Short mmCIF file of C-alpha atoms and ligand atoms in Angstrom, two decimals:
data_model
loop_
_atom_site.label_atom_id
_atom_site.label_comp_id
_atom_site.label_asym_id
_atom_site.label_seq_id
_atom_site.Cartn_x
_atom_site.Cartn_y
_atom_site.Cartn_z
CA MET M 1455 28.45 -1.08 -13.42
CA GLU M 1456 29.92 -2.86 -10.37
CA TYR M 1457 28.32 -3.46 -7.15
CA GLU M 1458 29.32 -5.55 -4.09
CA ILE M 1459 26.73 -7.30 -2.08
CA ASN M 1460 28.00 -8.61 1.21
CA ALA M 1461 25.45 -11.19 2.42
CA LYS M 1462 27.00 -11.01 5.92
CA ARG M 1463 26.26 -7.14 6.25
CA THR M 1464 22.63 -7.34 7.12
CA LEU M 1465 20.41 -4.19 7.22
CA GLY M 1466 17.60 -5.92 9.21
CA GLY M 1467 14.85 -8.34 8.73
CA ILE M 1468 12.28 -7.68 5.88
CA SER M 1469 8.83 -7.56 7.26
CA PRO M 1470 6.47 -9.29 4.90
CA MET M 1471 3.89 -6.41 5.68
CA ILE M 1472 5.94 -4.05 3.58
CA TYR M 1473 4.03 -5.90 0.72
CA GLY M 1474 0.58 -5.21 2.11
CA HIS M 1475 -2.43 -3.44 0.58
CA PHE M 1476 -5.37 -1.06 1.17
CA ILE M 1477 -8.95 -1.22 -0.02
CA GLU M 1478 -11.44 1.64 0.41
CA HIS M 1479 -15.18 2.23 0.09
CA PHE M 1480 -14.29 4.23 -2.88
CA HIS M 1481 -15.69 3.76 -6.48
CA ARG M 1482 -15.52 0.19 -7.65
CA GLN M 1483 -13.12 -1.23 -5.03
CA ILE M 1484 -15.66 -2.64 -2.48
CA TYR M 1485 -18.97 -2.39 -4.18
CA ASP M 1486 -18.94 -3.83 -7.83
CA GLY M 1487 -15.32 -4.80 -6.98
CA ILE M 1488 -14.43 -7.38 -4.51
CA PHE M 1489 -18.04 -7.37 -3.11
CA ASP M 1490 -20.52 -8.28 -5.87
CA PRO M 1491 -23.00 -10.70 -4.84
CA GLU M 1492 -25.03 -10.61 -7.89
CA ASN M 1493 -22.10 -11.61 -10.06
CA GLN M 1494 -21.67 -15.33 -11.19
CA LEU M 1495 -18.11 -15.40 -10.36
CA SER M 1496 -18.94 -14.54 -6.59
CA ASP M 1497 -19.12 -17.14 -3.70
CA GLY M 1498 -21.90 -17.49 -1.31
CA ASP M 1499 -20.61 -14.55 0.84
CA GLY M 1500 -20.77 -12.34 -2.34
CA PHE M 1501 -17.00 -12.07 -2.71
CA ARG M 1502 -15.49 -12.32 -6.26
CA THR M 1503 -13.66 -15.79 -6.33
CA ASP M 1504 -11.39 -14.72 -9.16
CA ILE M 1505 -10.06 -11.65 -7.42
CA ILE M 1506 -9.57 -13.45 -4.14
CA GLU M 1507 -7.44 -16.04 -5.97
CA ALA M 1508 -5.38 -13.23 -7.61
CA MET M 1509 -4.97 -11.59 -4.09
CA LYS M 1510 -3.76 -15.07 -2.63
CA ARG M 1511 -1.32 -15.46 -5.63
CA ILE M 1512 0.66 -12.39 -4.46
CA ARG M 1513 0.38 -13.52 -0.90
CA VAL M 1514 -1.23 -10.11 0.43
CA PRO M 1515 0.02 -10.04 4.05
CA ILE M 1516 -2.24 -7.40 5.57
CA MET M 1517 -5.17 -5.45 4.15
CA ARG M 1518 -5.97 -1.89 5.50
CA TRP M 1519 -9.85 -0.88 5.50
CA PRO M 1520 -12.36 0.92 5.14
CA GLY M 1521 -10.47 3.98 4.33
CA GLY M 1522 -8.90 6.53 3.70
CA CYS M 1523 -11.07 9.70 3.39
CA PHE M 1524 -14.17 7.53 3.72
CA VAL M 1525 -13.52 6.57 7.28
CA SER M 1526 -13.52 10.00 8.64
CA SER M 1527 -17.19 10.04 8.77
CA TYR M 1528 -17.97 6.36 8.89
CA HIS M 1529 -19.72 4.76 11.90
CA TRP M 1530 -18.82 1.06 12.23
CA ARG M 1531 -22.20 0.09 13.81
CA ASP M 1532 -24.07 1.06 10.57
CA GLY M 1533 -22.09 -2.04 8.92
CA VAL M 1534 -22.85 -4.79 11.27
CA GLY M 1535 -26.26 -6.72 12.00
CA ALA M 1536 -28.96 -8.29 10.20
CA VAL M 1537 -30.44 -4.95 8.97
CA ARG M 1538 -28.15 -2.56 7.31
CA GLN M 1539 -29.06 0.93 7.04
CA PRO M 1540 -27.66 2.73 3.98
CA ALA M 1541 -25.58 5.94 5.02
CA PHE M 1542 -24.70 9.06 2.98
CA ASP M 1543 -20.76 9.00 2.57
CA LYS M 1544 -19.88 12.45 3.12
CA ALA M 1545 -16.31 12.01 1.95
CA TRP M 1546 -17.20 10.56 -1.50
CA ARG M 1547 -20.64 12.13 -1.63
CA VAL M 1548 -22.42 8.73 -2.55
CA GLU M 1549 -24.84 6.45 -0.83
CA ASP M 1550 -23.16 3.34 1.00
CA PRO M 1551 -25.57 0.57 1.34
CA ASN M 1552 -23.57 -0.77 4.51
CA THR M 1553 -23.87 -4.40 3.15
CA PHE M 1554 -20.16 -4.66 3.50
CA GLY M 1555 -18.97 -3.92 7.03
CA THR M 1556 -16.65 -5.30 9.72
CA ASP M 1557 -17.98 -8.90 9.54
CA GLU M 1558 -17.63 -9.07 5.80
CA PHE M 1559 -14.14 -7.52 5.98
CA ILE M 1560 -12.95 -10.06 8.42
CA LYS M 1561 -14.43 -12.93 6.30
CA LEU M 1562 -12.57 -11.43 3.27
CA CYS M 1563 -9.32 -11.39 5.06
CA ARG M 1564 -9.78 -15.00 6.25
CA LYS M 1565 -10.54 -16.03 2.66
CA ILE M 1566 -7.33 -14.33 1.44
CA GLY M 1567 -5.24 -15.40 4.32
CA CYS M 1568 -4.04 -11.93 5.38
CA GLU M 1569 -4.21 -9.86 8.57
CA PRO M 1570 -7.02 -7.25 8.88
CA TYR M 1571 -5.72 -3.71 9.68
CA ILE M 1572 -8.64 -1.51 10.64
CA CYS M 1573 -8.35 2.40 10.30
CA THR M 1574 -10.78 4.22 12.71
CA ASN M 1575 -13.02 7.29 12.41
CA ALA M 1576 -11.04 10.03 14.09
CA GLY M 1577 -12.96 12.77 11.93
CA THR M 1578 -16.42 12.69 13.35
CA GLY M 1579 -15.80 9.72 15.67
CA THR M 1580 -14.88 9.72 19.26
CA ALA M 1581 -12.47 7.71 21.52
CA GLU M 1582 -15.40 5.65 22.76
CA GLU M 1583 -16.50 4.77 19.14
CA MET M 1584 -13.09 3.81 18.14
CA SER M 1585 -12.70 1.65 21.36
CA ASP M 1586 -16.03 0.16 21.04
CA TRP M 1587 -15.03 -1.11 17.70
CA VAL M 1588 -11.95 -2.94 19.31
CA GLU M 1589 -14.50 -4.40 21.78
CA TYR M 1590 -16.65 -5.63 18.93
CA CYS M 1591 -13.70 -7.41 17.35
CA ASN M 1592 -11.46 -8.50 19.97
CA LEU M 1593 -13.43 -9.18 23.31
CA ASP M 1594 -14.68 -12.76 23.88
CA ASN M 1595 -18.02 -11.70 25.40
CA GLU M 1596 -17.65 -8.75 27.94
CA GLY M 1597 -19.81 -5.79 27.23
CA LYS M 1598 -22.52 -4.88 24.94
CA ASN M 1599 -20.22 -4.65 21.84
CA ALA M 1600 -18.80 -8.15 22.12
CA LYS M 1601 -22.30 -9.42 22.67
CA LEU M 1602 -23.44 -7.50 19.82
CA ARG M 1603 -21.03 -9.49 17.71
CA ILE M 1604 -22.11 -12.76 19.14
CA ALA M 1605 -25.82 -11.90 18.41
CA ASN M 1606 -24.77 -11.18 14.75
CA GLY M 1607 -23.62 -14.76 14.50
CA TYR M 1608 -19.87 -14.49 15.30
CA SER M 1609 -19.19 -16.16 18.53
CA ARG M 1610 -15.50 -16.00 18.37
CA PRO M 1611 -13.64 -12.75 18.74
CA TYR M 1612 -11.79 -11.55 15.44
CA ARG M 1613 -8.46 -10.68 17.39
CA VAL M 1614 -7.78 -7.73 15.00
CA ARG M 1615 -4.22 -6.86 15.90
CA TYR M 1616 -3.63 -3.82 13.61
CA TRP M 1617 -5.47 -0.57 14.27
CA SER M 1618 -5.00 2.96 13.06
CA ILE M 1619 -6.44 6.10 14.70
CA GLY M 1620 -7.63 8.41 11.99
CA ASN M 1621 -6.61 8.84 8.42
CA GLU M 1622 -5.22 12.25 7.04
CA ASN M 1623 -6.75 14.40 9.85
CA TYR M 1624 -4.03 16.78 9.18
CA GLY M 1625 -5.38 17.74 5.82
CA ALA M 1626 -8.19 20.42 5.27
CA TRP M 1627 -9.79 18.02 2.73
CA GLU M 1628 -10.36 15.38 5.40
CA ILE M 1629 -13.63 15.40 7.29
CA GLY M 1630 -13.09 16.37 10.81
CA ALA M 1631 -9.60 17.73 10.02
CA LYS M 1632 -7.55 18.68 13.21
CA SER M 1633 -4.84 21.06 14.47
CA ALA M 1634 -1.77 19.44 15.82
CA ASP M 1635 -2.62 20.17 19.33
CA GLU M 1636 -6.17 18.74 18.88
CA TRP M 1637 -4.66 15.58 17.18
CA GLY M 1638 -2.32 14.91 20.05
CA ARG M 1639 -5.10 15.04 22.48
CA LEU M 1640 -7.46 12.95 20.52
CA THR M 1641 -5.08 10.21 19.63
CA ALA M 1642 -3.84 9.91 23.21
CA GLU M 1643 -7.27 9.46 24.64
CA SER M 1644 -8.33 7.13 21.85
CA ALA M 1645 -5.07 5.06 22.21
CA LYS M 1646 -5.66 4.91 25.77
CA MET M 1647 -9.23 3.62 25.58
CA MET M 1648 -8.36 1.24 22.65
CA LYS M 1649 -5.43 -0.35 24.83
CA HIS M 1650 -7.64 -0.53 27.87
CA VAL M 1651 -9.88 -2.78 25.76
CA ASP M 1652 -7.21 -4.77 24.33
CA PRO M 1653 -3.54 -4.14 25.28
CA GLU M 1654 -2.39 -6.66 22.66
CA ILE M 1655 -3.41 -4.53 19.63
CA GLU M 1656 -0.78 -2.51 17.64
CA LEU M 1657 -1.63 1.08 17.10
CA SER M 1658 -0.75 3.56 14.35
CA ALA M 1659 -2.01 7.18 14.07
CA ALA M 1660 -2.07 9.49 11.06
CA ALA M 1661 1.21 11.25 10.52
CA LEU M 1662 3.05 13.09 7.70
CA ALA M 1663 6.57 14.24 7.16
CA ASP M 1664 5.93 17.52 9.10
CA ILE M 1665 8.00 18.15 12.33
CA ASN M 1666 5.15 20.14 14.13
CA TRP M 1667 2.46 17.56 13.49
CA ASN M 1668 4.65 14.59 14.43
CA VAL M 1669 6.34 16.19 17.50
CA ASN M 1670 2.78 17.05 18.99
CA LEU M 1671 1.58 13.58 18.06
CA LEU M 1672 4.58 11.64 19.60
CA ARG M 1673 4.82 13.94 22.62
CA SER M 1674 0.87 13.48 23.41
CA CYS M 1675 0.58 9.67 22.20
CA GLY M 1676 3.98 8.16 21.63
CA GLN M 1677 3.76 6.02 24.69
CA TYR M 1678 0.80 4.23 23.27
CA LEU M 1679 1.95 4.12 19.59
CA ASP M 1680 3.64 1.03 17.88
CA TRP M 1681 3.51 2.48 14.36
CA ILE M 1682 3.35 5.95 12.73
CA SER M 1683 1.55 6.30 9.52
CA VAL M 1684 2.77 7.95 6.44
CA HIS M 1685 1.13 8.43 3.05
CA GLN M 1686 2.59 9.54 -0.39
CA TYR M 1687 1.42 9.63 -3.95
CA TRP M 1688 3.86 11.15 -6.41
CA ASP M 1689 1.91 11.64 -9.67
CA MET M 1690 -0.75 14.02 -8.29
CA MET M 1691 -4.08 13.94 -10.31
CA PRO M 1692 -7.05 14.37 -8.17
CA GLU M 1693 -8.60 17.17 -10.18
CA VAL M 1694 -6.92 16.73 -13.55
CA ASN M 1695 -6.48 13.16 -15.00
CA ASN M 1696 -3.29 13.79 -16.80
CA PRO M 1697 -0.88 10.90 -16.23
CA ALA M 1698 2.99 11.70 -16.00
CA ASP M 1699 4.91 9.94 -18.91
CA TYR M 1700 7.73 7.53 -18.26
CA GLY M 1701 10.55 9.97 -18.01
CA ALA M 1702 8.47 12.08 -15.55
CA CYS M 1703 7.75 9.03 -13.55
CA MET M 1704 11.40 8.23 -13.28
CA ALA M 1705 11.92 11.66 -12.19
CA PHE M 1706 9.68 10.91 -9.21
CA THR M 1707 12.03 8.14 -7.96
CA SER M 1708 14.76 10.84 -7.16
CA ASN M 1709 13.15 11.51 -3.84
CA ILE M 1710 11.34 8.24 -3.14
CA GLY M 1711 12.63 7.72 0.24
CA ARG M 1712 12.46 11.31 1.53
CA ALA M 1713 9.29 10.94 3.77
CA VAL M 1714 10.97 7.81 5.30
CA ASP M 1715 14.19 9.79 6.06
CA GLU M 1716 12.20 12.69 7.50
CA VAL M 1717 10.04 10.63 9.77
CA ARG M 1718 13.03 8.50 10.77
CA GLY M 1719 14.90 11.67 11.79
CA ILE M 1720 11.94 12.90 14.03
CA LEU M 1721 11.72 9.45 15.79
CA THR M 1722 15.39 9.38 16.34
CA ALA M 1723 15.53 12.98 17.80
CA MET M 1724 12.63 11.91 20.12
CA ARG M 1725 14.47 8.53 20.88
CA LEU M 1726 11.51 6.56 19.55
CA GLU M 1727 13.11 5.00 16.62
CA LYS M 1728 13.33 1.64 18.42
CA LYS M 1729 9.73 1.68 19.80
CA ILE M 1730 7.81 3.06 16.74
CA LYS M 1731 7.98 1.71 13.22
CA ILE M 1732 6.77 3.56 10.05
CA ALA M 1733 3.64 2.19 8.33
CA PHE M 1734 3.73 3.68 4.86
CA ASP M 1735 0.06 2.70 4.64
CA GLU M 1736 -0.95 4.33 1.61
CA TRP M 1737 1.46 4.59 -1.36
CA ASN M 1738 1.13 4.48 -5.09
CA LEU M 1739 2.81 6.28 -7.98
CA ARG M 1740 -0.41 7.68 -9.13
CA SER M 1741 -2.91 9.68 -6.86
CA TRP M 1742 -6.64 8.78 -7.45
CA HIS M 1743 -8.73 10.89 -9.85
CA HIS M 1744 -11.84 12.41 -8.08
CA PRO M 1745 -12.24 15.90 -9.19
CA ASN M 1746 -14.46 18.53 -7.39
CA VAL M 1747 -14.56 16.60 -4.05
CA HIS M 1748 -11.67 17.66 -1.93
CA THR M 1749 -12.11 21.21 -3.34
CA VAL M 1750 -15.87 21.48 -2.44
CA VAL M 1751 -16.93 23.75 -5.15
CA GLN M 1752 -20.56 24.78 -4.98
CA GLY M 1753 -23.02 24.28 -7.82
CA LYS M 1754 -21.18 21.17 -9.12
CA ARG M 1755 -23.38 18.25 -10.46
CA ARG M 1756 -23.05 14.53 -9.92
CA GLU M 1757 -21.64 14.25 -13.40
CA ASP M 1758 -18.70 16.74 -12.24
CA TYR M 1759 -17.72 14.71 -9.54
CA ILE M 1760 -18.88 11.03 -9.75
CA THR M 1761 -18.66 10.05 -13.50
CA PRO M 1762 -14.86 11.35 -13.73
CA ARG M 1763 -13.96 8.47 -11.25
CA ASP M 1764 -14.28 6.14 -14.16
CA LYS M 1765 -11.18 7.54 -15.62
CA ASN M 1766 -9.14 5.65 -12.78
CA ASP M 1767 -10.44 2.46 -14.75
CA ASP M 1768 -8.23 3.40 -17.82
CA ASN M 1769 -5.84 0.51 -18.02
CA SER M 1770 -3.55 2.19 -20.60
CA THR M 1771 -2.56 4.55 -17.63
CA TYR M 1772 -0.60 1.87 -15.90
CA THR M 1773 2.52 1.13 -17.86
CA MET M 1774 6.09 -0.09 -17.23
CA ALA M 1775 6.43 3.27 -15.42
CA ASP M 1776 4.09 2.12 -12.64
CA ALA M 1777 5.97 -1.26 -12.45
CA VAL M 1778 9.52 0.21 -12.54
CA PHE M 1779 8.62 2.95 -9.91
CA SER M 1780 6.89 0.61 -7.67
CA ALA M 1781 10.06 -1.82 -7.73
CA CYS M 1782 12.14 1.35 -6.76
CA PHE M 1783 9.77 1.99 -3.93
CA LEU M 1784 9.93 -1.49 -2.45
CA ASN M 1785 13.68 -1.50 -2.89
CA GLU M 1786 13.70 1.77 -0.74
CA MET M 1787 11.47 -0.02 1.89
CA ILE M 1788 13.79 -3.12 1.85
CA ARG M 1789 16.82 -0.69 2.51
CA ASN M 1790 14.96 1.00 5.42
CA CYS M 1791 13.63 -2.22 6.78
CA ASP M 1792 15.08 -1.31 10.26
CA ILE M 1793 12.37 1.17 10.68
CA VAL M 1794 9.77 0.41 7.94
CA GLY M 1795 7.66 -2.38 8.96
CA MET M 1796 4.53 -2.06 6.91
CA ALA M 1797 3.74 -0.43 3.45
CA ASN M 1798 0.09 -0.71 1.74
CA PHE M 1799 -0.49 -0.38 -1.90
CA ALA M 1800 -3.32 2.22 -2.53
CA PRO M 1801 -5.43 0.49 -3.64
CA ILE M 1802 -5.14 -3.17 -4.40
CA LEU M 1803 -8.23 -3.37 -6.69
CA ASN M 1804 -9.47 -1.03 -9.32
CA THR M 1805 -8.81 2.82 -9.13
CA ARG M 1806 -5.02 2.75 -9.55
CA GLY M 1807 -4.67 -0.77 -8.08
CA CYS M 1808 -2.58 -3.70 -9.30
CA ILE M 1809 -5.75 -5.80 -10.17
CA TYR M 1810 -8.62 -4.37 -12.41
CA SER M 1811 -11.97 -6.08 -12.33
CA TYR M 1812 -14.83 -6.06 -14.66
CA ARG M 1813 -18.12 -8.03 -14.82
CA ASP M 1814 -16.53 -11.17 -16.43
CA GLY M 1815 -12.96 -11.22 -15.17
CA ILE M 1816 -9.83 -9.42 -14.19
CA VAL M 1817 -6.99 -7.81 -15.60
CA LEU M 1818 -3.44 -8.01 -13.93
CA ARG M 1819 -1.69 -4.69 -14.30
CA GLY M 1820 1.99 -4.43 -14.39
CA THR M 1821 2.36 -3.70 -10.70
CA TYR M 1822 0.67 -6.87 -9.90
CA TYR M 1823 3.66 -8.77 -11.17
CA VAL M 1824 6.03 -6.66 -9.06
CA PHE M 1825 4.32 -7.88 -5.96
CA MET M 1826 4.34 -11.37 -7.28
CA LEU M 1827 8.04 -11.33 -7.78
CA PHE M 1828 8.95 -9.46 -4.60
CA THR M 1829 6.53 -11.53 -2.22
CA GLU M 1830 8.19 -14.77 -3.55
CA PHE M 1831 11.81 -13.70 -3.65
CA MET M 1832 12.53 -10.47 -1.61
CA ASN M 1833 12.18 -11.69 1.94
CA GLY M 1834 14.32 -12.71 4.90
CA GLU M 1835 17.33 -10.47 5.77
CA ALA M 1836 18.03 -7.34 3.91
CA VAL M 1837 21.85 -7.21 2.96
CA ASP M 1838 23.93 -4.09 2.15
CA VAL M 1839 24.59 -3.26 -1.61
CA TRP M 1840 27.19 -0.78 -2.67
CA GLY M 1841 28.47 0.60 -5.90
CA ASP M 1842 31.96 1.09 -7.02
CA GLY M 1843 32.53 5.01 -7.84
CA GLU M 1844 29.87 7.32 -8.61
CA PRO M 1845 26.43 5.74 -9.74
CA GLU M 1846 25.42 6.10 -13.49
CA LEU M 1847 22.95 8.90 -13.79
CA MET M 1848 20.39 9.62 -16.39
CA GLU M 1849 18.56 12.87 -17.17
CA VAL M 1850 14.84 13.05 -17.40
CA THR M 1851 12.28 15.73 -17.57
CA SER M 1852 9.73 15.89 -14.60
CA LYS M 1853 6.13 16.55 -14.83
CA SER M 1854 6.86 20.32 -13.87
CA SER M 1855 9.32 20.25 -16.95
CA ARG M 1856 12.50 20.41 -14.79
CA ARG M 1857 15.56 18.49 -15.82
CA VAL M 1858 16.34 15.89 -13.03
CA SER M 1859 19.29 13.39 -12.68
CA VAL M 1860 18.27 10.07 -11.30
CA ARG M 1861 20.21 6.86 -10.72
CA THR M 1862 19.78 4.59 -13.80
CA VAL M 1863 19.87 1.32 -11.86
CA ASP M 1864 18.25 0.76 -8.49
CA ILE M 1865 19.35 -2.60 -6.48
CA ALA M 1866 18.29 -4.18 -3.25
CA ALA M 1867 19.26 -7.58 -1.93
CA ALA M 1868 18.10 -10.12 0.53
CA ARG M 1869 19.57 -13.28 2.22
CA THR M 1870 16.67 -15.62 2.40
CA ALA M 1871 15.87 -18.13 4.93
CA ASP M 1872 16.93 -21.08 2.69
CA GLY M 1873 20.46 -19.69 2.49
CA GLY M 1874 20.11 -18.28 -1.07
CA VAL M 1875 20.35 -14.69 -2.18
CA SER M 1876 17.88 -12.52 -4.07
CA VAL M 1877 18.84 -9.45 -5.84
CA SER M 1878 16.13 -6.92 -7.11
CA LEU M 1879 17.71 -5.06 -10.18
CA VAL M 1880 15.67 -2.19 -11.82
CA ASN M 1881 16.83 -0.64 -15.03
CA LYS M 1882 15.14 2.63 -15.39
CA HIS M 1883 16.76 3.59 -18.46
CA PRO M 1884 13.82 4.01 -21.32
CA THR M 1885 16.07 2.60 -24.32
CA ASP M 1886 19.38 1.17 -23.14
CA GLU M 1887 20.27 -2.29 -21.62
CA LYS M 1888 22.62 -2.08 -18.76
CA THR M 1889 25.25 -4.51 -17.81
CA VAL M 1890 25.70 -4.87 -14.06
CA THR M 1891 28.55 -7.04 -12.35
CA LEU M 1892 27.84 -8.22 -8.82
CA ARG M 1893 30.55 -9.18 -6.51
CA LEU M 1894 29.03 -11.54 -3.97
CA PRO M 1895 31.82 -12.72 -1.86
CA GLY M 1896 31.11 -16.21 -0.35
CA VAL M 1897 28.11 -16.83 -2.49
CA PHE M 1898 28.06 -19.85 -4.61
CA GLY M 1899 25.12 -21.32 -6.38
CA ARG M 1900 22.86 -21.35 -9.47
CA ALA M 1901 21.24 -18.13 -10.76
CA VAL M 1902 17.94 -17.72 -12.56
CA MET M 1903 16.72 -14.12 -13.65
CA TYR M 1904 13.00 -13.35 -13.53
CA THR M 1905 12.34 -10.34 -15.81
CA LEU M 1906 9.21 -8.22 -15.62
CA ASN M 1907 8.99 -6.09 -18.95
CA GLY M 1908 6.98 -5.05 -21.88
CA ASP M 1909 8.20 -4.17 -25.40
CA SER M 1910 8.02 -0.41 -24.56
CA VAL M 1911 7.89 1.97 -21.65
CA ASP M 1912 4.19 2.49 -22.45
CA SER M 1913 3.39 -1.13 -22.61
CA TYR M 1914 0.27 -2.02 -20.59
CA ASN M 1915 -2.25 -4.96 -19.73
CA ASP M 1916 -5.97 -4.81 -20.69
CA VAL M 1917 -8.90 -7.04 -21.42
CA GLY M 1918 -7.64 -9.33 -24.20
CA ARG M 1919 -4.20 -7.49 -24.13
CA GLU M 1920 -1.06 -8.94 -22.23
CA GLU M 1921 1.90 -6.69 -22.88
CA ILE M 1922 3.66 -6.91 -19.57
CA ASN M 1923 4.65 -10.41 -18.21
CA VAL M 1924 7.50 -12.16 -16.49
CA THR M 1925 10.06 -14.19 -18.26
CA GLU M 1926 12.48 -16.72 -16.68
CA ARG M 1927 15.92 -17.47 -17.90
CA GLU M 1928 18.91 -19.28 -16.58
CA ALA M 1929 21.70 -16.80 -15.42
CA GLY M 1930 24.59 -19.46 -14.77
CA ASP M 1931 26.49 -20.35 -12.01
CA VAL M 1932 27.64 -17.88 -9.34
CA ASN M 1933 31.15 -18.30 -7.79
CA GLY M 1934 31.45 -15.11 -5.71
CA THR M 1935 30.56 -12.89 -8.72
CA VAL M 1936 27.97 -12.59 -11.74
CA SER M 1937 27.32 -10.34 -14.53
CA VAL M 1938 23.77 -9.89 -15.85
CA GLU M 1939 22.15 -7.83 -18.62
CA LEU M 1940 19.22 -5.72 -17.60
CA ASP M 1941 16.83 -4.89 -20.35
CA ALA M 1942 15.66 -1.39 -20.76
CA HIS M 1943 12.87 -0.28 -18.57
CA SER M 1944 12.78 -3.57 -16.60
CA VAL M 1945 12.36 -4.96 -13.12
CA ASN M 1946 14.55 -7.97 -12.51
CA ILE M 1947 14.94 -10.43 -9.81
CA LEU M 1948 18.13 -12.47 -9.77
CA ARG M 1949 17.67 -15.64 -7.58
CA ILE M 1950 20.67 -17.34 -6.55
CA SER M 1951 19.91 -20.77 -5.00
CA LYS M 1952 22.62 -22.04 -2.50
CA ALA M 1953 24.83 -24.64 -4.08
O1 LIG Q 2552 -7.31 9.74 -3.14
C1 LIG Q 2552 -7.71 8.75 -2.10
C2 LIG Q 2552 -7.26 9.37 -0.87
O2 LIG Q 2552 -6.01 9.60 -0.64
C3 LIG Q 2552 -7.54 8.45 0.38
O3 LIG Q 2552 -8.90 8.17 0.61
C4 LIG Q 2552 -6.70 9.30 1.33
O4 LIG Q 2552 -6.57 8.50 2.49
C5 LIG Q 2552 -5.74 9.80 0.59
O5 LIG Q 2552 -5.82 11.24 0.64
#
């Protein structure tokens, strides 16, 4: 297969925030996850230092919090101050001790070195409660909310730049679900008040690839918005925990950019594509498993809807399929970098995250290494890649037993700030190695290939088991062209340093 990469044909700047993450008050993401004061591995603030170090190694640029469905009945005042009252979390139907709140979240982001991104309660919340939260975080000392932060011991404002109005308020499963018309009105009033508090903030609002919802939202609130929020999970398992196999996961790559294309079309039709960017602020190949919650079935016992959440912790679920899919997703975001400015892996820790934690340590799942490679090498300016002739296709069977043709190889490229070129090359084929020749006019230098892989498509990492890892090899000199071998089911970064 031959491709041409013209380092002069740029598609746009790659925002570091497309390698962002999300953490929610769900199962063991916060409590018994990152926030575990009793654990010997935790620091004086109660945060797991091993997890923070792992987050720093993948250069987390931005962290979205506190939800997700959780936020749609969350009241931020319950989570600040010396005395925290536990609250019943009506989304996930457990008690939240509220010992982790806004101040702890900001501390966490400072320790990681990432931007905080706060999603507000547009379910049971009001425009006033959302804008009061902005006061608490961003005003120096004007008004009772800034003074409350000072009284809590935090004299300097947090200057939280990124805020989202609501979560998935379009969905019947969401507490405080709204109609399109209701949503347009609420977001407009909330956005107005939040920007009156701090005109410097950047605002997103929950959206989806639905023209009616988005047109209402953008007509009512487009003047205030800087982002439009999109979520997607492909291997849907909320009720039944039956992970798709490798072939079915590759089938999901056939439409990986569809939501971006649809939202881009709506923004363009409304002449907003230069003003509003897409924040793909929840994505993961695998949806979270939490049966009997979104479908509130009466008469269910706790063991019917709490205990099954532990199944998300089965590390054998997260194979090369997750790593290959995630690399294809990030390639798609790179190719759409002119309109996608943020993406948040949902979540970063436990559940379907790239890091799994247990009492005595952590496991780095395959997707962790995708972020390690992409944050190190796939930055700068995205450059155009095109193949000669028709792309090679492979036939796979989808989770719904349909035969689907997908491209065997997925490639994206970047011209980095140091004048080098990085090429992300994914070979989705389950068994066959692929040879790819890249024509790179005007590019000369030394190439190194970083390959993320395991012995089989079903390789995975677990406690005491490291089957997926990154290897590095010299790939020779590049004089305007280079040929590389891509192992089966592998994620590769070809790094060409300028001669
Ligand atoms: O399954 C987790 C949920 O997925 C998040 O809380 C929500 O935002 C999305 O529906």
